[in-house]
Short mmCIF file of C-alpha atoms in Angstrom, two decimals:
data_model
loop_
_atom_site.label_atom_id
_atom_site.label_comp_id
_atom_site.label_asym_id
_atom_site.label_seq_id
_atom_site.Cartn_x
_atom_site.Cartn_y
_atom_site.Cartn_z
CA MET A 18 -14.00 33.81 -19.93
CA ALA A 19 -15.08 30.71 -18.06
CA GLU A 20 -16.73 27.99 -20.13
CA PHE A 21 -19.81 26.18 -18.93
CA ARG A 22 -21.97 23.26 -19.90
CA ILE A 23 -25.65 22.79 -19.12
CA GLU A 24 -26.60 20.06 -16.66
CA HIS A 25 -30.08 19.32 -15.40
CA ASP A 26 -31.72 17.69 -12.41
CA SER A 27 -35.32 17.35 -11.21
CA MET A 28 -35.45 21.10 -10.57
CA GLY A 29 -34.28 22.18 -14.01
CA GLU A 30 -31.14 23.27 -15.81
CA VAL A 31 -27.92 24.50 -14.19
CA LYS A 32 -24.70 25.92 -15.63
CA VAL A 33 -21.67 23.87 -14.51
CA PRO A 34 -17.97 24.62 -15.19
CA ALA A 35 -17.08 22.73 -18.34
CA ASP A 36 -13.85 21.30 -16.91
CA LYS A 37 -15.49 19.76 -13.83
CA TYR A 38 -17.11 16.36 -13.50
CA TRP A 39 -19.72 17.43 -11.00
CA GLY A 40 -23.31 17.97 -12.05
CA ALA A 41 -26.40 20.01 -11.31
CA GLN A 42 -26.99 19.08 -7.68
CA THR A 43 -23.39 19.67 -6.72
CA GLU A 44 -23.46 23.07 -8.45
CA ARG A 45 -26.62 24.08 -6.60
CA SER A 46 -24.95 23.33 -3.28
CA HIS A 47 -21.77 25.06 -4.43
CA GLU A 48 -23.76 28.22 -5.12
CA ASN A 49 -26.10 28.06 -2.12
CA PHE A 50 -23.59 27.37 0.67
CA LYS A 51 -20.75 29.85 0.36
CA ILE A 52 -19.66 29.24 3.93
CA GLY A 53 -16.01 28.49 4.67
CA VAL A 54 -15.23 28.07 0.98
CA GLY A 55 -11.65 26.96 0.37
CA ILE A 56 -11.08 26.39 4.08
CA GLU A 57 -13.71 24.00 5.34
CA THR A 58 -14.40 21.73 2.39
CA MET A 59 -15.71 18.26 3.04
CA PRO A 60 -12.72 16.28 4.40
CA ARG A 61 -10.81 14.36 1.74
CA GLU A 62 -11.02 11.33 4.00
CA ILE A 63 -14.79 11.39 3.37
CA THR A 64 -14.29 11.83 -0.37
CA ARG A 65 -11.97 8.83 -0.40
CA ALA A 66 -14.43 6.80 1.66
CA PHE A 67 -17.14 7.55 -0.90
CA GLY A 68 -14.84 6.13 -3.56
CA TYR A 69 -14.62 2.84 -1.68
CA LEU A 70 -18.33 2.89 -0.86
CA LYS A 71 -19.53 3.52 -4.41
CA LYS A 72 -17.21 0.91 -5.87
CA ALA A 73 -18.35 -1.65 -3.29
CA ALA A 74 -21.99 -0.78 -3.99
CA ALA A 75 -21.50 -1.26 -7.72
CA MET A 76 -19.83 -4.63 -7.10
CA ALA A 77 -22.67 -5.73 -4.80
CA ASN A 78 -25.31 -4.55 -7.29
CA ASN A 79 -23.53 -6.42 -10.08
CA THR A 80 -23.81 -9.58 -7.97
CA LEU A 81 -27.42 -9.05 -6.91
CA LYS A 82 -28.86 -7.09 -9.84
CA PRO A 83 -26.64 -7.87 -12.85
CA GLU A 84 -29.38 -6.94 -15.29
CA LYS A 85 -29.17 -3.33 -14.03
CA MET A 86 -25.56 -3.08 -12.89
CA THR A 87 -23.99 -4.68 -15.96
CA ALA A 88 -20.37 -5.75 -16.26
CA GLU A 89 -19.85 -2.85 -18.68
CA LYS A 90 -21.09 -0.32 -16.14
CA LEU A 91 -19.19 -1.94 -13.28
CA LYS A 92 -15.91 -1.69 -15.18
CA VAL A 93 -16.02 2.06 -15.79
CA ILE A 94 -17.59 2.85 -12.42
CA SER A 95 -14.80 0.94 -10.70
CA GLU A 96 -12.14 2.84 -12.68
CA ALA A 97 -13.74 6.16 -11.80
CA CYS A 98 -13.98 5.17 -8.13
CA ASP A 99 -10.31 4.22 -8.11
CA GLN A 100 -9.49 7.73 -9.28
CA VAL A 101 -11.63 9.17 -6.47
CA ILE A 102 -9.80 6.96 -3.96
CA SER A 103 -6.38 7.98 -5.25
CA GLY A 104 -7.23 11.67 -4.94
CA ASP A 105 -6.84 12.35 -8.66
CA LEU A 106 -10.34 13.82 -8.76
CA ASN A 107 -10.14 15.92 -5.58
CA ASP A 108 -10.62 19.15 -7.55
CA HIS A 109 -14.07 17.90 -8.50
CA PHE A 110 -15.29 17.80 -4.88
CA PRO A 111 -15.78 21.50 -3.99
CA LEU A 112 -18.51 21.33 -1.37
CA VAL A 113 -18.14 22.69 2.13
CA VAL A 114 -18.98 21.05 5.44
CA TRP A 115 -21.71 23.61 6.06
CA GLN A 116 -24.43 22.09 3.86
CA THR A 117 -27.38 19.82 4.44
CA GLY A 118 -26.94 17.91 7.68
CA SER A 119 -27.56 14.56 6.02
CA GLY A 120 -24.63 14.98 3.65
CA THR A 121 -26.98 14.51 0.68
CA GLN A 122 -25.13 17.03 -1.45
CA SER A 123 -21.78 15.37 -0.89
CA ASN A 124 -23.32 12.01 -1.72
CA MET A 125 -24.66 13.50 -4.96
CA ASN A 126 -21.30 15.15 -5.61
CA ALA A 127 -19.76 11.66 -5.53
CA ASN A 128 -22.55 10.23 -7.68
CA GLU A 129 -22.19 12.96 -10.32
CA VAL A 130 -18.41 12.92 -10.48
CA ILE A 131 -18.23 9.14 -10.72
CA ALA A 132 -21.03 9.00 -13.32
CA ASN A 133 -19.52 11.69 -15.54
CA ARG A 134 -16.02 10.27 -15.31
CA ALA A 135 -17.36 6.75 -15.97
CA ASN A 136 -19.21 8.02 -19.02
CA GLU A 137 -16.02 9.68 -20.26
CA LEU A 138 -14.15 6.41 -19.81
CA ALA A 139 -16.92 4.53 -21.60
CA GLY A 140 -17.02 7.04 -24.43
CA LYS A 141 -20.79 7.29 -24.16
CA LYS A 142 -23.58 8.23 -21.75
CA LEU A 143 -23.73 4.92 -19.93
CA CYS A 144 -24.19 5.75 -16.22
CA HIS A 145 -26.70 7.93 -14.40
CA PRO A 146 -25.78 9.50 -11.02
CA ASN A 147 -28.96 8.41 -9.25
CA ASP A 148 -29.98 5.29 -11.13
CA ASP A 149 -26.55 3.67 -11.34
CA ILE A 150 -24.02 5.19 -8.94
CA ASN A 151 -26.61 5.58 -6.17
CA MET A 152 -28.33 2.25 -6.93
CA SER A 153 -29.68 0.52 -3.78
CA GLN A 154 -28.58 3.49 -1.65
CA SER A 155 -29.71 6.72 -0.04
CA SER A 156 -27.70 9.66 1.21
CA ASN A 157 -29.09 8.74 4.60
CA ASP A 158 -27.16 5.46 4.69
CA THR A 159 -24.17 6.37 2.51
CA PHE A 160 -22.96 9.35 4.50
CA PRO A 161 -22.88 7.57 7.87
CA THR A 162 -21.15 4.69 6.12
CA ALA A 163 -18.54 7.03 4.65
CA MET A 164 -18.05 8.50 8.13
CA HIS A 165 -17.31 5.09 9.61
CA ILE A 166 -15.02 4.01 6.78
CA ALA A 167 -13.04 7.25 7.04
CA ALA A 168 -12.88 7.09 10.84
CA VAL A 169 -11.57 3.52 10.91
CA MET A 170 -8.98 4.18 8.23
CA GLU A 171 -7.69 7.34 9.89
CA VAL A 172 -7.48 5.75 13.33
CA GLU A 173 -5.81 2.54 12.17
CA ASP A 174 -3.62 3.83 9.34
CA LYS A 175 -2.60 7.29 10.54
CA LEU A 176 -3.18 7.66 14.27
CA PHE A 177 -1.91 4.27 15.47
CA PRO A 178 1.47 4.56 13.70
CA ALA A 179 1.96 7.99 15.27
CA ILE A 180 1.12 6.65 18.75
CA ASP A 181 3.51 3.74 18.19
CA LEU A 182 6.29 6.08 17.06
CA LEU A 183 6.13 8.25 20.18
CA THR A 184 5.67 5.20 22.40
CA SER A 185 8.83 3.68 20.94
CA THR A 186 10.79 6.86 21.65
CA PHE A 187 9.62 6.91 25.26
CA SER A 188 10.60 3.22 25.61
CA ARG A 189 14.11 4.07 24.44
CA LEU A 190 14.33 7.03 26.82
CA GLU A 191 13.21 4.79 29.68
CA LYS A 192 16.12 2.42 29.10
CA GLU A 193 18.63 5.23 28.67
CA ASN A 194 17.59 6.98 31.89
CA ALA A 195 17.21 4.00 34.20
CA GLY A 196 18.81 4.62 37.57
CA ILE A 197 18.83 8.42 37.29
CA VAL A 198 17.01 9.68 40.38
CA LYS A 199 15.29 13.03 40.62
CA SER A 200 12.80 14.77 42.85
CA GLY A 201 9.22 13.75 42.34
CA ARG A 202 6.55 16.43 42.38
CA THR A 203 2.91 16.44 43.42
CA HIS A 204 0.65 19.52 43.51
CA LEU A 205 3.59 21.31 41.82
CA GLN A 206 5.42 20.87 45.14
CA ASP A 207 8.48 18.80 46.01
CA ALA A 208 7.71 15.14 46.69
CA VAL A 209 9.69 11.97 47.35
CA PRO A 210 12.28 10.77 44.81
CA ILE A 211 11.50 9.02 41.55
CA GLN A 212 13.64 7.62 38.78
CA PHE A 213 13.47 9.66 35.60
CA SER A 214 12.81 6.40 33.76
CA GLN A 215 9.79 5.80 35.99
CA GLU A 216 8.44 9.24 35.12
CA ILE A 217 8.87 8.48 31.42
CA SER A 218 7.17 5.11 31.88
CA GLY A 219 4.06 6.99 32.95
CA TRP A 220 4.08 8.87 29.64
CA ARG A 221 4.60 5.65 27.68
CA THR A 222 1.83 3.77 29.46
CA SER A 223 -0.61 6.64 28.95
CA LEU A 224 -0.13 6.34 25.19
CA GLU A 225 -0.45 2.57 25.29
CA ARG A 226 -3.67 2.79 27.29
CA ASP A 227 -5.10 5.42 24.95
CA LYS A 228 -4.43 3.11 22.01
CA GLU A 229 -6.17 0.26 23.83
CA MET A 230 -9.23 2.45 24.37
CA LEU A 231 -9.27 3.43 20.70
CA ILE A 232 -9.00 -0.23 19.71
CA SER A 233 -12.01 -0.98 21.90
CA SER A 234 -14.06 1.55 19.92
CA LEU A 235 -13.27 0.11 16.48
CA PRO A 236 -15.76 -2.80 16.44
CA TYR A 237 -18.58 -0.27 16.70
CA LEU A 238 -17.15 1.96 13.97
CA LYS A 239 -16.79 -1.07 11.72
CA GLN A 240 -20.57 -1.50 11.59
CA LEU A 241 -21.93 0.08 8.40
CA ALA A 242 -25.33 1.69 7.85
CA LEU A 243 -25.30 0.89 4.13
CA GLY A 244 -28.40 -1.08 3.19
CA GLY A 245 -30.76 0.93 5.39
CA THR A 246 -31.47 3.40 2.53
CA ALA A 247 -33.80 6.28 3.47
CA VAL A 248 -35.18 5.44 6.93
CA GLY A 249 -33.62 2.10 7.84
CA THR A 250 -36.13 -0.21 6.15
CA GLY A 251 -33.87 -0.96 3.18
CA LEU A 252 -36.42 0.26 0.64
CA ASN A 253 -35.20 -0.21 -2.98
CA ALA A 254 -32.19 -2.28 -1.94
CA PRO A 255 -32.15 -5.96 -2.93
CA LYS A 256 -32.19 -8.64 -0.24
CA GLY A 257 -28.68 -9.31 1.03
CA PHE A 258 -27.29 -6.01 -0.28
CA ASP A 259 -26.24 -4.84 3.19
CA THR A 260 -24.08 -7.88 3.96
CA GLU A 261 -22.69 -8.09 0.42
CA VAL A 262 -21.69 -4.43 0.29
CA ALA A 263 -20.04 -4.64 3.73
CA ARG A 264 -18.07 -7.64 2.48
CA ARG A 265 -16.99 -5.70 -0.60
CA VAL A 266 -15.96 -2.64 1.43
CA SER A 267 -13.85 -4.95 3.59
CA GLU A 268 -12.16 -6.43 0.53
CA LEU A 269 -11.35 -3.00 -0.91
CA THR A 270 -10.08 -1.41 2.30
CA GLY A 271 -8.49 -4.38 4.01
CA LYS A 272 -10.59 -3.64 7.11
CA ASP A 273 -13.12 -6.04 8.65
CA PHE A 274 -16.34 -4.08 8.22
CA VAL A 275 -19.74 -5.66 8.86
CA THR A 276 -23.29 -4.54 8.28
CA ALA A 277 -24.96 -2.79 11.21
CA PRO A 278 -27.46 -5.18 12.83
CA ASN A 279 -30.05 -2.41 13.30
CA LYS A 280 -30.23 0.12 10.49
CA PHE A 281 -32.74 2.34 12.33
CA HIS A 282 -30.06 2.89 14.96
CA ALA A 283 -27.29 3.22 12.39
CA LEU A 284 -29.02 6.07 10.56
CA THR A 285 -30.05 8.19 13.50
CA SER A 286 -27.55 7.51 16.31
CA LYS A 287 -23.93 8.63 16.18
CA ASP A 288 -23.01 7.07 19.53
CA GLU A 289 -20.16 5.05 18.00
CA ILE A 290 -18.45 8.24 16.84
CA VAL A 291 -19.02 9.89 20.23
CA PHE A 292 -17.50 6.89 22.00
CA ALA A 293 -14.48 6.78 19.71
CA HIS A 294 -13.95 10.53 19.96
CA GLY A 295 -14.00 10.18 23.73
CA ALA A 296 -10.89 8.03 23.34
CA LEU A 297 -9.38 10.71 21.10
CA LYS A 298 -10.10 13.24 23.86
CA ALA A 299 -8.40 10.94 26.38
CA LEU A 300 -5.34 10.84 24.12
CA ALA A 301 -5.44 14.63 23.83
CA ALA A 302 -5.61 14.95 27.63
CA ASP A 303 -2.57 12.70 28.03
CA LEU A 304 -0.63 14.58 25.36
CA MET A 305 -1.42 17.83 27.16
CA LYS A 306 -0.03 16.34 30.36
CA ILE A 307 3.10 14.99 28.67
CA ALA A 308 3.81 18.26 26.85
CA ASN A 309 3.37 20.24 30.05
CA ASP A 310 5.70 17.89 31.93
CA VAL A 311 8.36 18.26 29.26
CA ARG A 312 8.22 22.04 29.11
CA TRP A 313 8.22 22.39 32.90
CA LEU A 314 11.16 20.01 33.24
CA ALA A 315 13.01 21.93 30.50
CA SER A 316 12.10 25.37 31.91
CA GLY A 317 14.93 27.81 32.48
CA PRO A 318 17.60 27.31 31.39
CA ARG A 319 18.85 28.87 34.64
CA ASP A 320 15.81 30.15 36.50
CA GLY A 321 13.48 27.20 36.00
CA LEU A 322 13.61 23.50 36.83
CA GLY A 323 16.11 22.82 34.07
CA GLU A 324 16.15 19.07 34.72
CA ILE A 325 16.08 18.07 31.06
CA HIS A 326 17.44 19.43 27.81
CA ILE A 327 15.24 19.52 24.71
CA PRO A 328 16.29 20.32 21.12
CA GLU A 329 16.66 23.99 20.20
CA ASN A 330 14.77 24.33 16.94
CA GLU A 331 14.27 28.05 16.32
CA PRO A 332 14.79 31.44 17.98
CA GLY A 333 12.18 32.09 20.63
CA SER A 334 11.99 35.86 20.72
CA SER A 335 12.13 38.81 18.37
CA ILE A 336 13.61 40.98 21.13
CA MET A 337 15.47 38.68 23.56
CA PRO A 338 18.62 37.30 21.91
CA GLY A 339 19.41 33.66 22.60
CA LYS A 340 15.96 32.79 23.91
CA VAL A 341 14.66 29.36 22.89
CA ASN A 342 11.13 28.17 23.63
CA PRO A 343 9.49 24.71 23.95
CA THR A 344 7.56 25.22 20.74
CA GLN A 345 6.76 21.58 20.02
CA CYS A 346 5.18 21.33 23.47
CA GLU A 347 3.13 24.41 22.76
CA ALA A 348 1.91 23.01 19.43
CA MET A 349 0.88 19.78 21.12
CA THR A 350 -1.03 21.55 23.87
CA MET A 351 -2.88 23.68 21.30
CA VAL A 352 -3.86 20.56 19.38
CA ALA A 353 -5.10 19.03 22.63
CA VAL A 354 -7.28 22.08 23.26
CA GLN A 355 -8.70 21.88 19.72
CA VAL A 356 -9.52 18.18 20.11
CA MET A 357 -11.28 18.84 23.41
CA GLY A 358 -13.35 21.52 21.68
CA ASN A 359 -14.07 19.13 18.82
CA ASP A 360 -15.35 16.60 21.34
CA ALA A 361 -18.02 19.04 22.46
CA ALA A 362 -19.10 19.62 18.84
CA VAL A 363 -19.23 15.87 18.16
CA ALA A 364 -21.27 15.17 21.28
CA ILE A 365 -23.74 18.00 20.73
CA GLY A 366 -24.14 17.08 17.06
CA ALA A 367 -24.77 13.45 17.96
CA SER A 368 -27.44 14.46 20.44
CA GLN A 369 -29.49 16.07 17.67
CA GLY A 370 -30.83 12.96 15.96
CA ASN A 371 -34.52 13.41 15.22
CA PHE A 372 -36.74 10.43 14.46
CA GLU A 373 -35.05 8.42 11.67
CA LEU A 374 -32.02 10.62 10.89
CA ASN A 375 -29.25 12.69 12.40
CA VAL A 376 -28.73 15.90 10.42
CA PHE A 377 -25.44 17.03 11.96
CA MET A 378 -23.30 14.41 10.24
CA PRO A 379 -21.00 16.67 8.18
CA VAL A 380 -19.90 18.67 11.23
CA ILE A 381 -19.48 15.48 13.27
CA ALA A 382 -17.32 13.97 10.53
CA TYR A 383 -15.33 17.17 10.11
CA ASN A 384 -14.47 17.42 13.79
CA PHE A 385 -13.72 13.72 14.25
CA LEU A 386 -11.40 13.56 11.27
CA GLN A 387 -9.69 16.82 12.18
CA SER A 388 -8.99 15.42 15.63
CA CYS A 389 -7.45 12.26 14.14
CA ARG A 390 -5.36 14.24 11.69
CA LEU A 391 -4.10 16.81 14.20
CA LEU A 392 -3.28 14.24 16.87
CA ALA A 393 -1.37 12.04 14.45
CA GLU A 394 0.58 14.89 12.90
CA VAL A 395 1.43 16.62 16.18
CA MET A 396 2.70 13.38 17.72
CA VAL A 397 5.01 12.82 14.76
CA SER A 398 6.19 16.44 14.94
CA PHE A 399 6.72 16.29 18.71
CA ASN A 400 8.54 12.99 18.40
CA ASP A 401 10.86 14.05 15.58
CA ASN A 402 11.58 17.58 16.78
CA CYS A 403 11.54 17.20 20.56
CA ALA A 404 11.13 13.79 22.19
CA VAL A 405 13.96 12.05 20.34
CA GLY A 406 16.38 14.69 21.64
CA ILE A 407 15.37 14.74 25.31
CA THR A 408 18.35 14.27 27.62
CA ALA A 409 18.63 14.39 31.38
CA ASN A 410 20.50 17.21 33.12
CA LYS A 411 21.91 14.84 35.73
CA GLU A 412 23.68 17.55 37.72
CA LYS A 413 20.53 19.65 38.10
CA MET A 414 18.47 16.58 38.96
CA HIS A 415 21.00 15.60 41.64
CA HIS A 416 21.05 19.13 43.07
CA ASN A 417 17.27 19.41 43.19
CA LEU A 418 16.93 15.94 44.67
CA HIS A 419 19.32 16.56 47.55
CA ASN A 420 17.87 20.02 48.14
CA SER A 421 14.34 18.65 48.56
CA LEU A 422 12.84 18.77 52.04
CA MET A 423 10.54 15.87 51.19
CA LEU A 424 13.48 13.50 51.58
CA VAL A 425 12.55 13.75 55.24
CA THR A 426 9.92 11.10 54.44
CA ALA A 427 12.72 8.53 54.66
CA LEU A 428 13.01 9.31 58.36
CA ASN A 429 9.35 8.51 59.17
CA PRO A 430 10.05 4.89 60.22
CA TYR A 431 12.80 6.07 62.61
CA ILE A 432 11.56 9.29 64.18
CA GLY A 433 7.82 9.29 63.33
CA TYR A 434 5.69 11.56 61.14
CA GLU A 435 5.38 14.47 63.57
CA ASN A 436 9.09 14.62 64.36
CA ALA A 437 9.89 14.34 60.65
CA ALA A 438 7.54 17.29 60.02
CA LYS A 439 9.33 19.30 62.73
CA THR A 440 12.65 18.46 61.08
CA SER A 441 11.41 19.62 57.68
CA HIS A 442 10.00 22.90 59.02
CA LYS A 443 13.18 23.69 60.95
CA ALA A 444 15.35 22.99 57.90
CA TYR A 445 13.16 25.23 55.73
CA GLU A 446 12.79 28.08 58.20
CA GLU A 447 16.49 28.20 59.13
CA ASN A 448 17.76 27.32 55.62
CA ILE A 449 19.81 24.40 56.91
CA SER A 450 20.07 20.77 55.80
CA LEU A 451 17.73 18.03 56.97
CA LYS A 452 20.65 16.36 58.68
CA GLU A 453 21.52 19.50 60.63
CA ALA A 454 17.88 20.02 61.64
CA CYS A 455 17.37 16.40 62.67
CA VAL A 456 20.54 16.31 64.75
CA GLN A 457 19.88 19.71 66.37
CA LEU A 458 16.40 18.55 67.38
CA GLY A 459 17.98 15.47 68.94
CA PHE A 460 16.01 12.96 66.90
CA LEU A 461 19.02 11.10 65.43
CA THR A 462 22.79 11.12 65.79
CA PRO A 463 24.83 12.15 62.75
CA GLU A 464 25.95 8.53 62.32
CA LYS A 465 22.41 7.13 62.48
CA PHE A 466 21.14 9.77 60.08
CA ASP A 467 23.77 8.77 57.50
CA GLU A 468 22.90 5.12 58.03
CA VAL A 469 19.18 5.51 57.26
CA PHE A 470 19.14 8.46 54.85
CA HIS A 471 19.60 7.27 51.25
CA PRO A 472 17.57 9.35 48.75
CA GLU A 473 18.30 7.13 45.73
CA ALA A 474 17.10 4.04 47.58
CA MET A 475 13.75 5.75 48.05
CA ALA A 476 13.25 5.43 44.30
CA GLY A 477 14.37 1.82 44.19
CA VAL A 478 18.00 2.44 43.22
CA THR A 479 20.33 0.55 45.54
CA ASP A 480 23.74 0.96 43.91
CA LYS A 481 24.16 4.67 44.65
#
């Protein structure tokens, strides 16, 4: 039989599980929003951000209002917040994303858990959820602040290392495959030669550029709404609270957060998140391209392009023995699709700000953080289980290169575009070599053809 205790709020008494730190308002939300329970809880990145936020707020209040936020209160609140940050109290944050659009209930969840745990640490009823933990704040400025803290930390601490890891692998592969020439492809058709290392350099540079775009979005995410309270006027917050709390958040997280210069904008507009997620979508688009390139190049092993080998990680079919599939590529393309879908949700949610508040913040935060998490984890998985083991099938690359009709492009300076086109068509239609076609058409002698026709040189390799 479950045990309960009685908690109360402004609406009356509520039965709360005795072993949980949350209070009446959290329980009301827990009971009223049984949507996605156990699957779509408020992201733990947000919970952790609230730990930093509430600790920073208590520190700022202790500086500005020491008569209310006493040293005794600050000590136990800080200890409770540290436990929220560490994840030790995750079981006490049960609320789902699908709640009030301002995130009020998650803010109160944090207030109640921290207050009750602080009181337990103090050994007495010292802290009140609203009067102490929520001092100088409103859900309307805390939730957007938690969103920004979580977004910055996920991008810098989880996503960037994953980008760097895959970038480093591509840099190594570039060096290892320098000088290996293969057929280029445009429109999925044969094109002029390219070095495999040059192809890989395109992948590497895409990741580097995506990181640069994400970096450009961070200064906007590092502006915090905290201090605007309910509608942006800063009602009930002491003068200087906004700058002091931003300074404290920076100290606790090691990130250079600042207070938002216009709190009316900070509460209602989510344009910073939209801009940053656009860079996440750009990364997803590039990962889709890279994954598709890899699985096309590895297709076969006999009836496809077969120009590279990738690691064989698991059986690919329940009926076809020996079949192996490019599963890491498939995972990465599915993540890319999810992130692109998330971008639509983020953008539509951000467009729904009305007057002084946006009330789509939980779903915006959920999608943004999921995108960060999925992109980071899939890049690590793709790197460790696929990219590090990519090797060139030099024989197949050489065969495909010298079988390509687009090598005729090398003859343009000597016989002209139209004659080169005639040579290519004749070679294709009669299934003969370019040399045979060119000589039969009388455009070049065999000796002159050999003198000017060097496929590897077309890709900048001169020692072949």
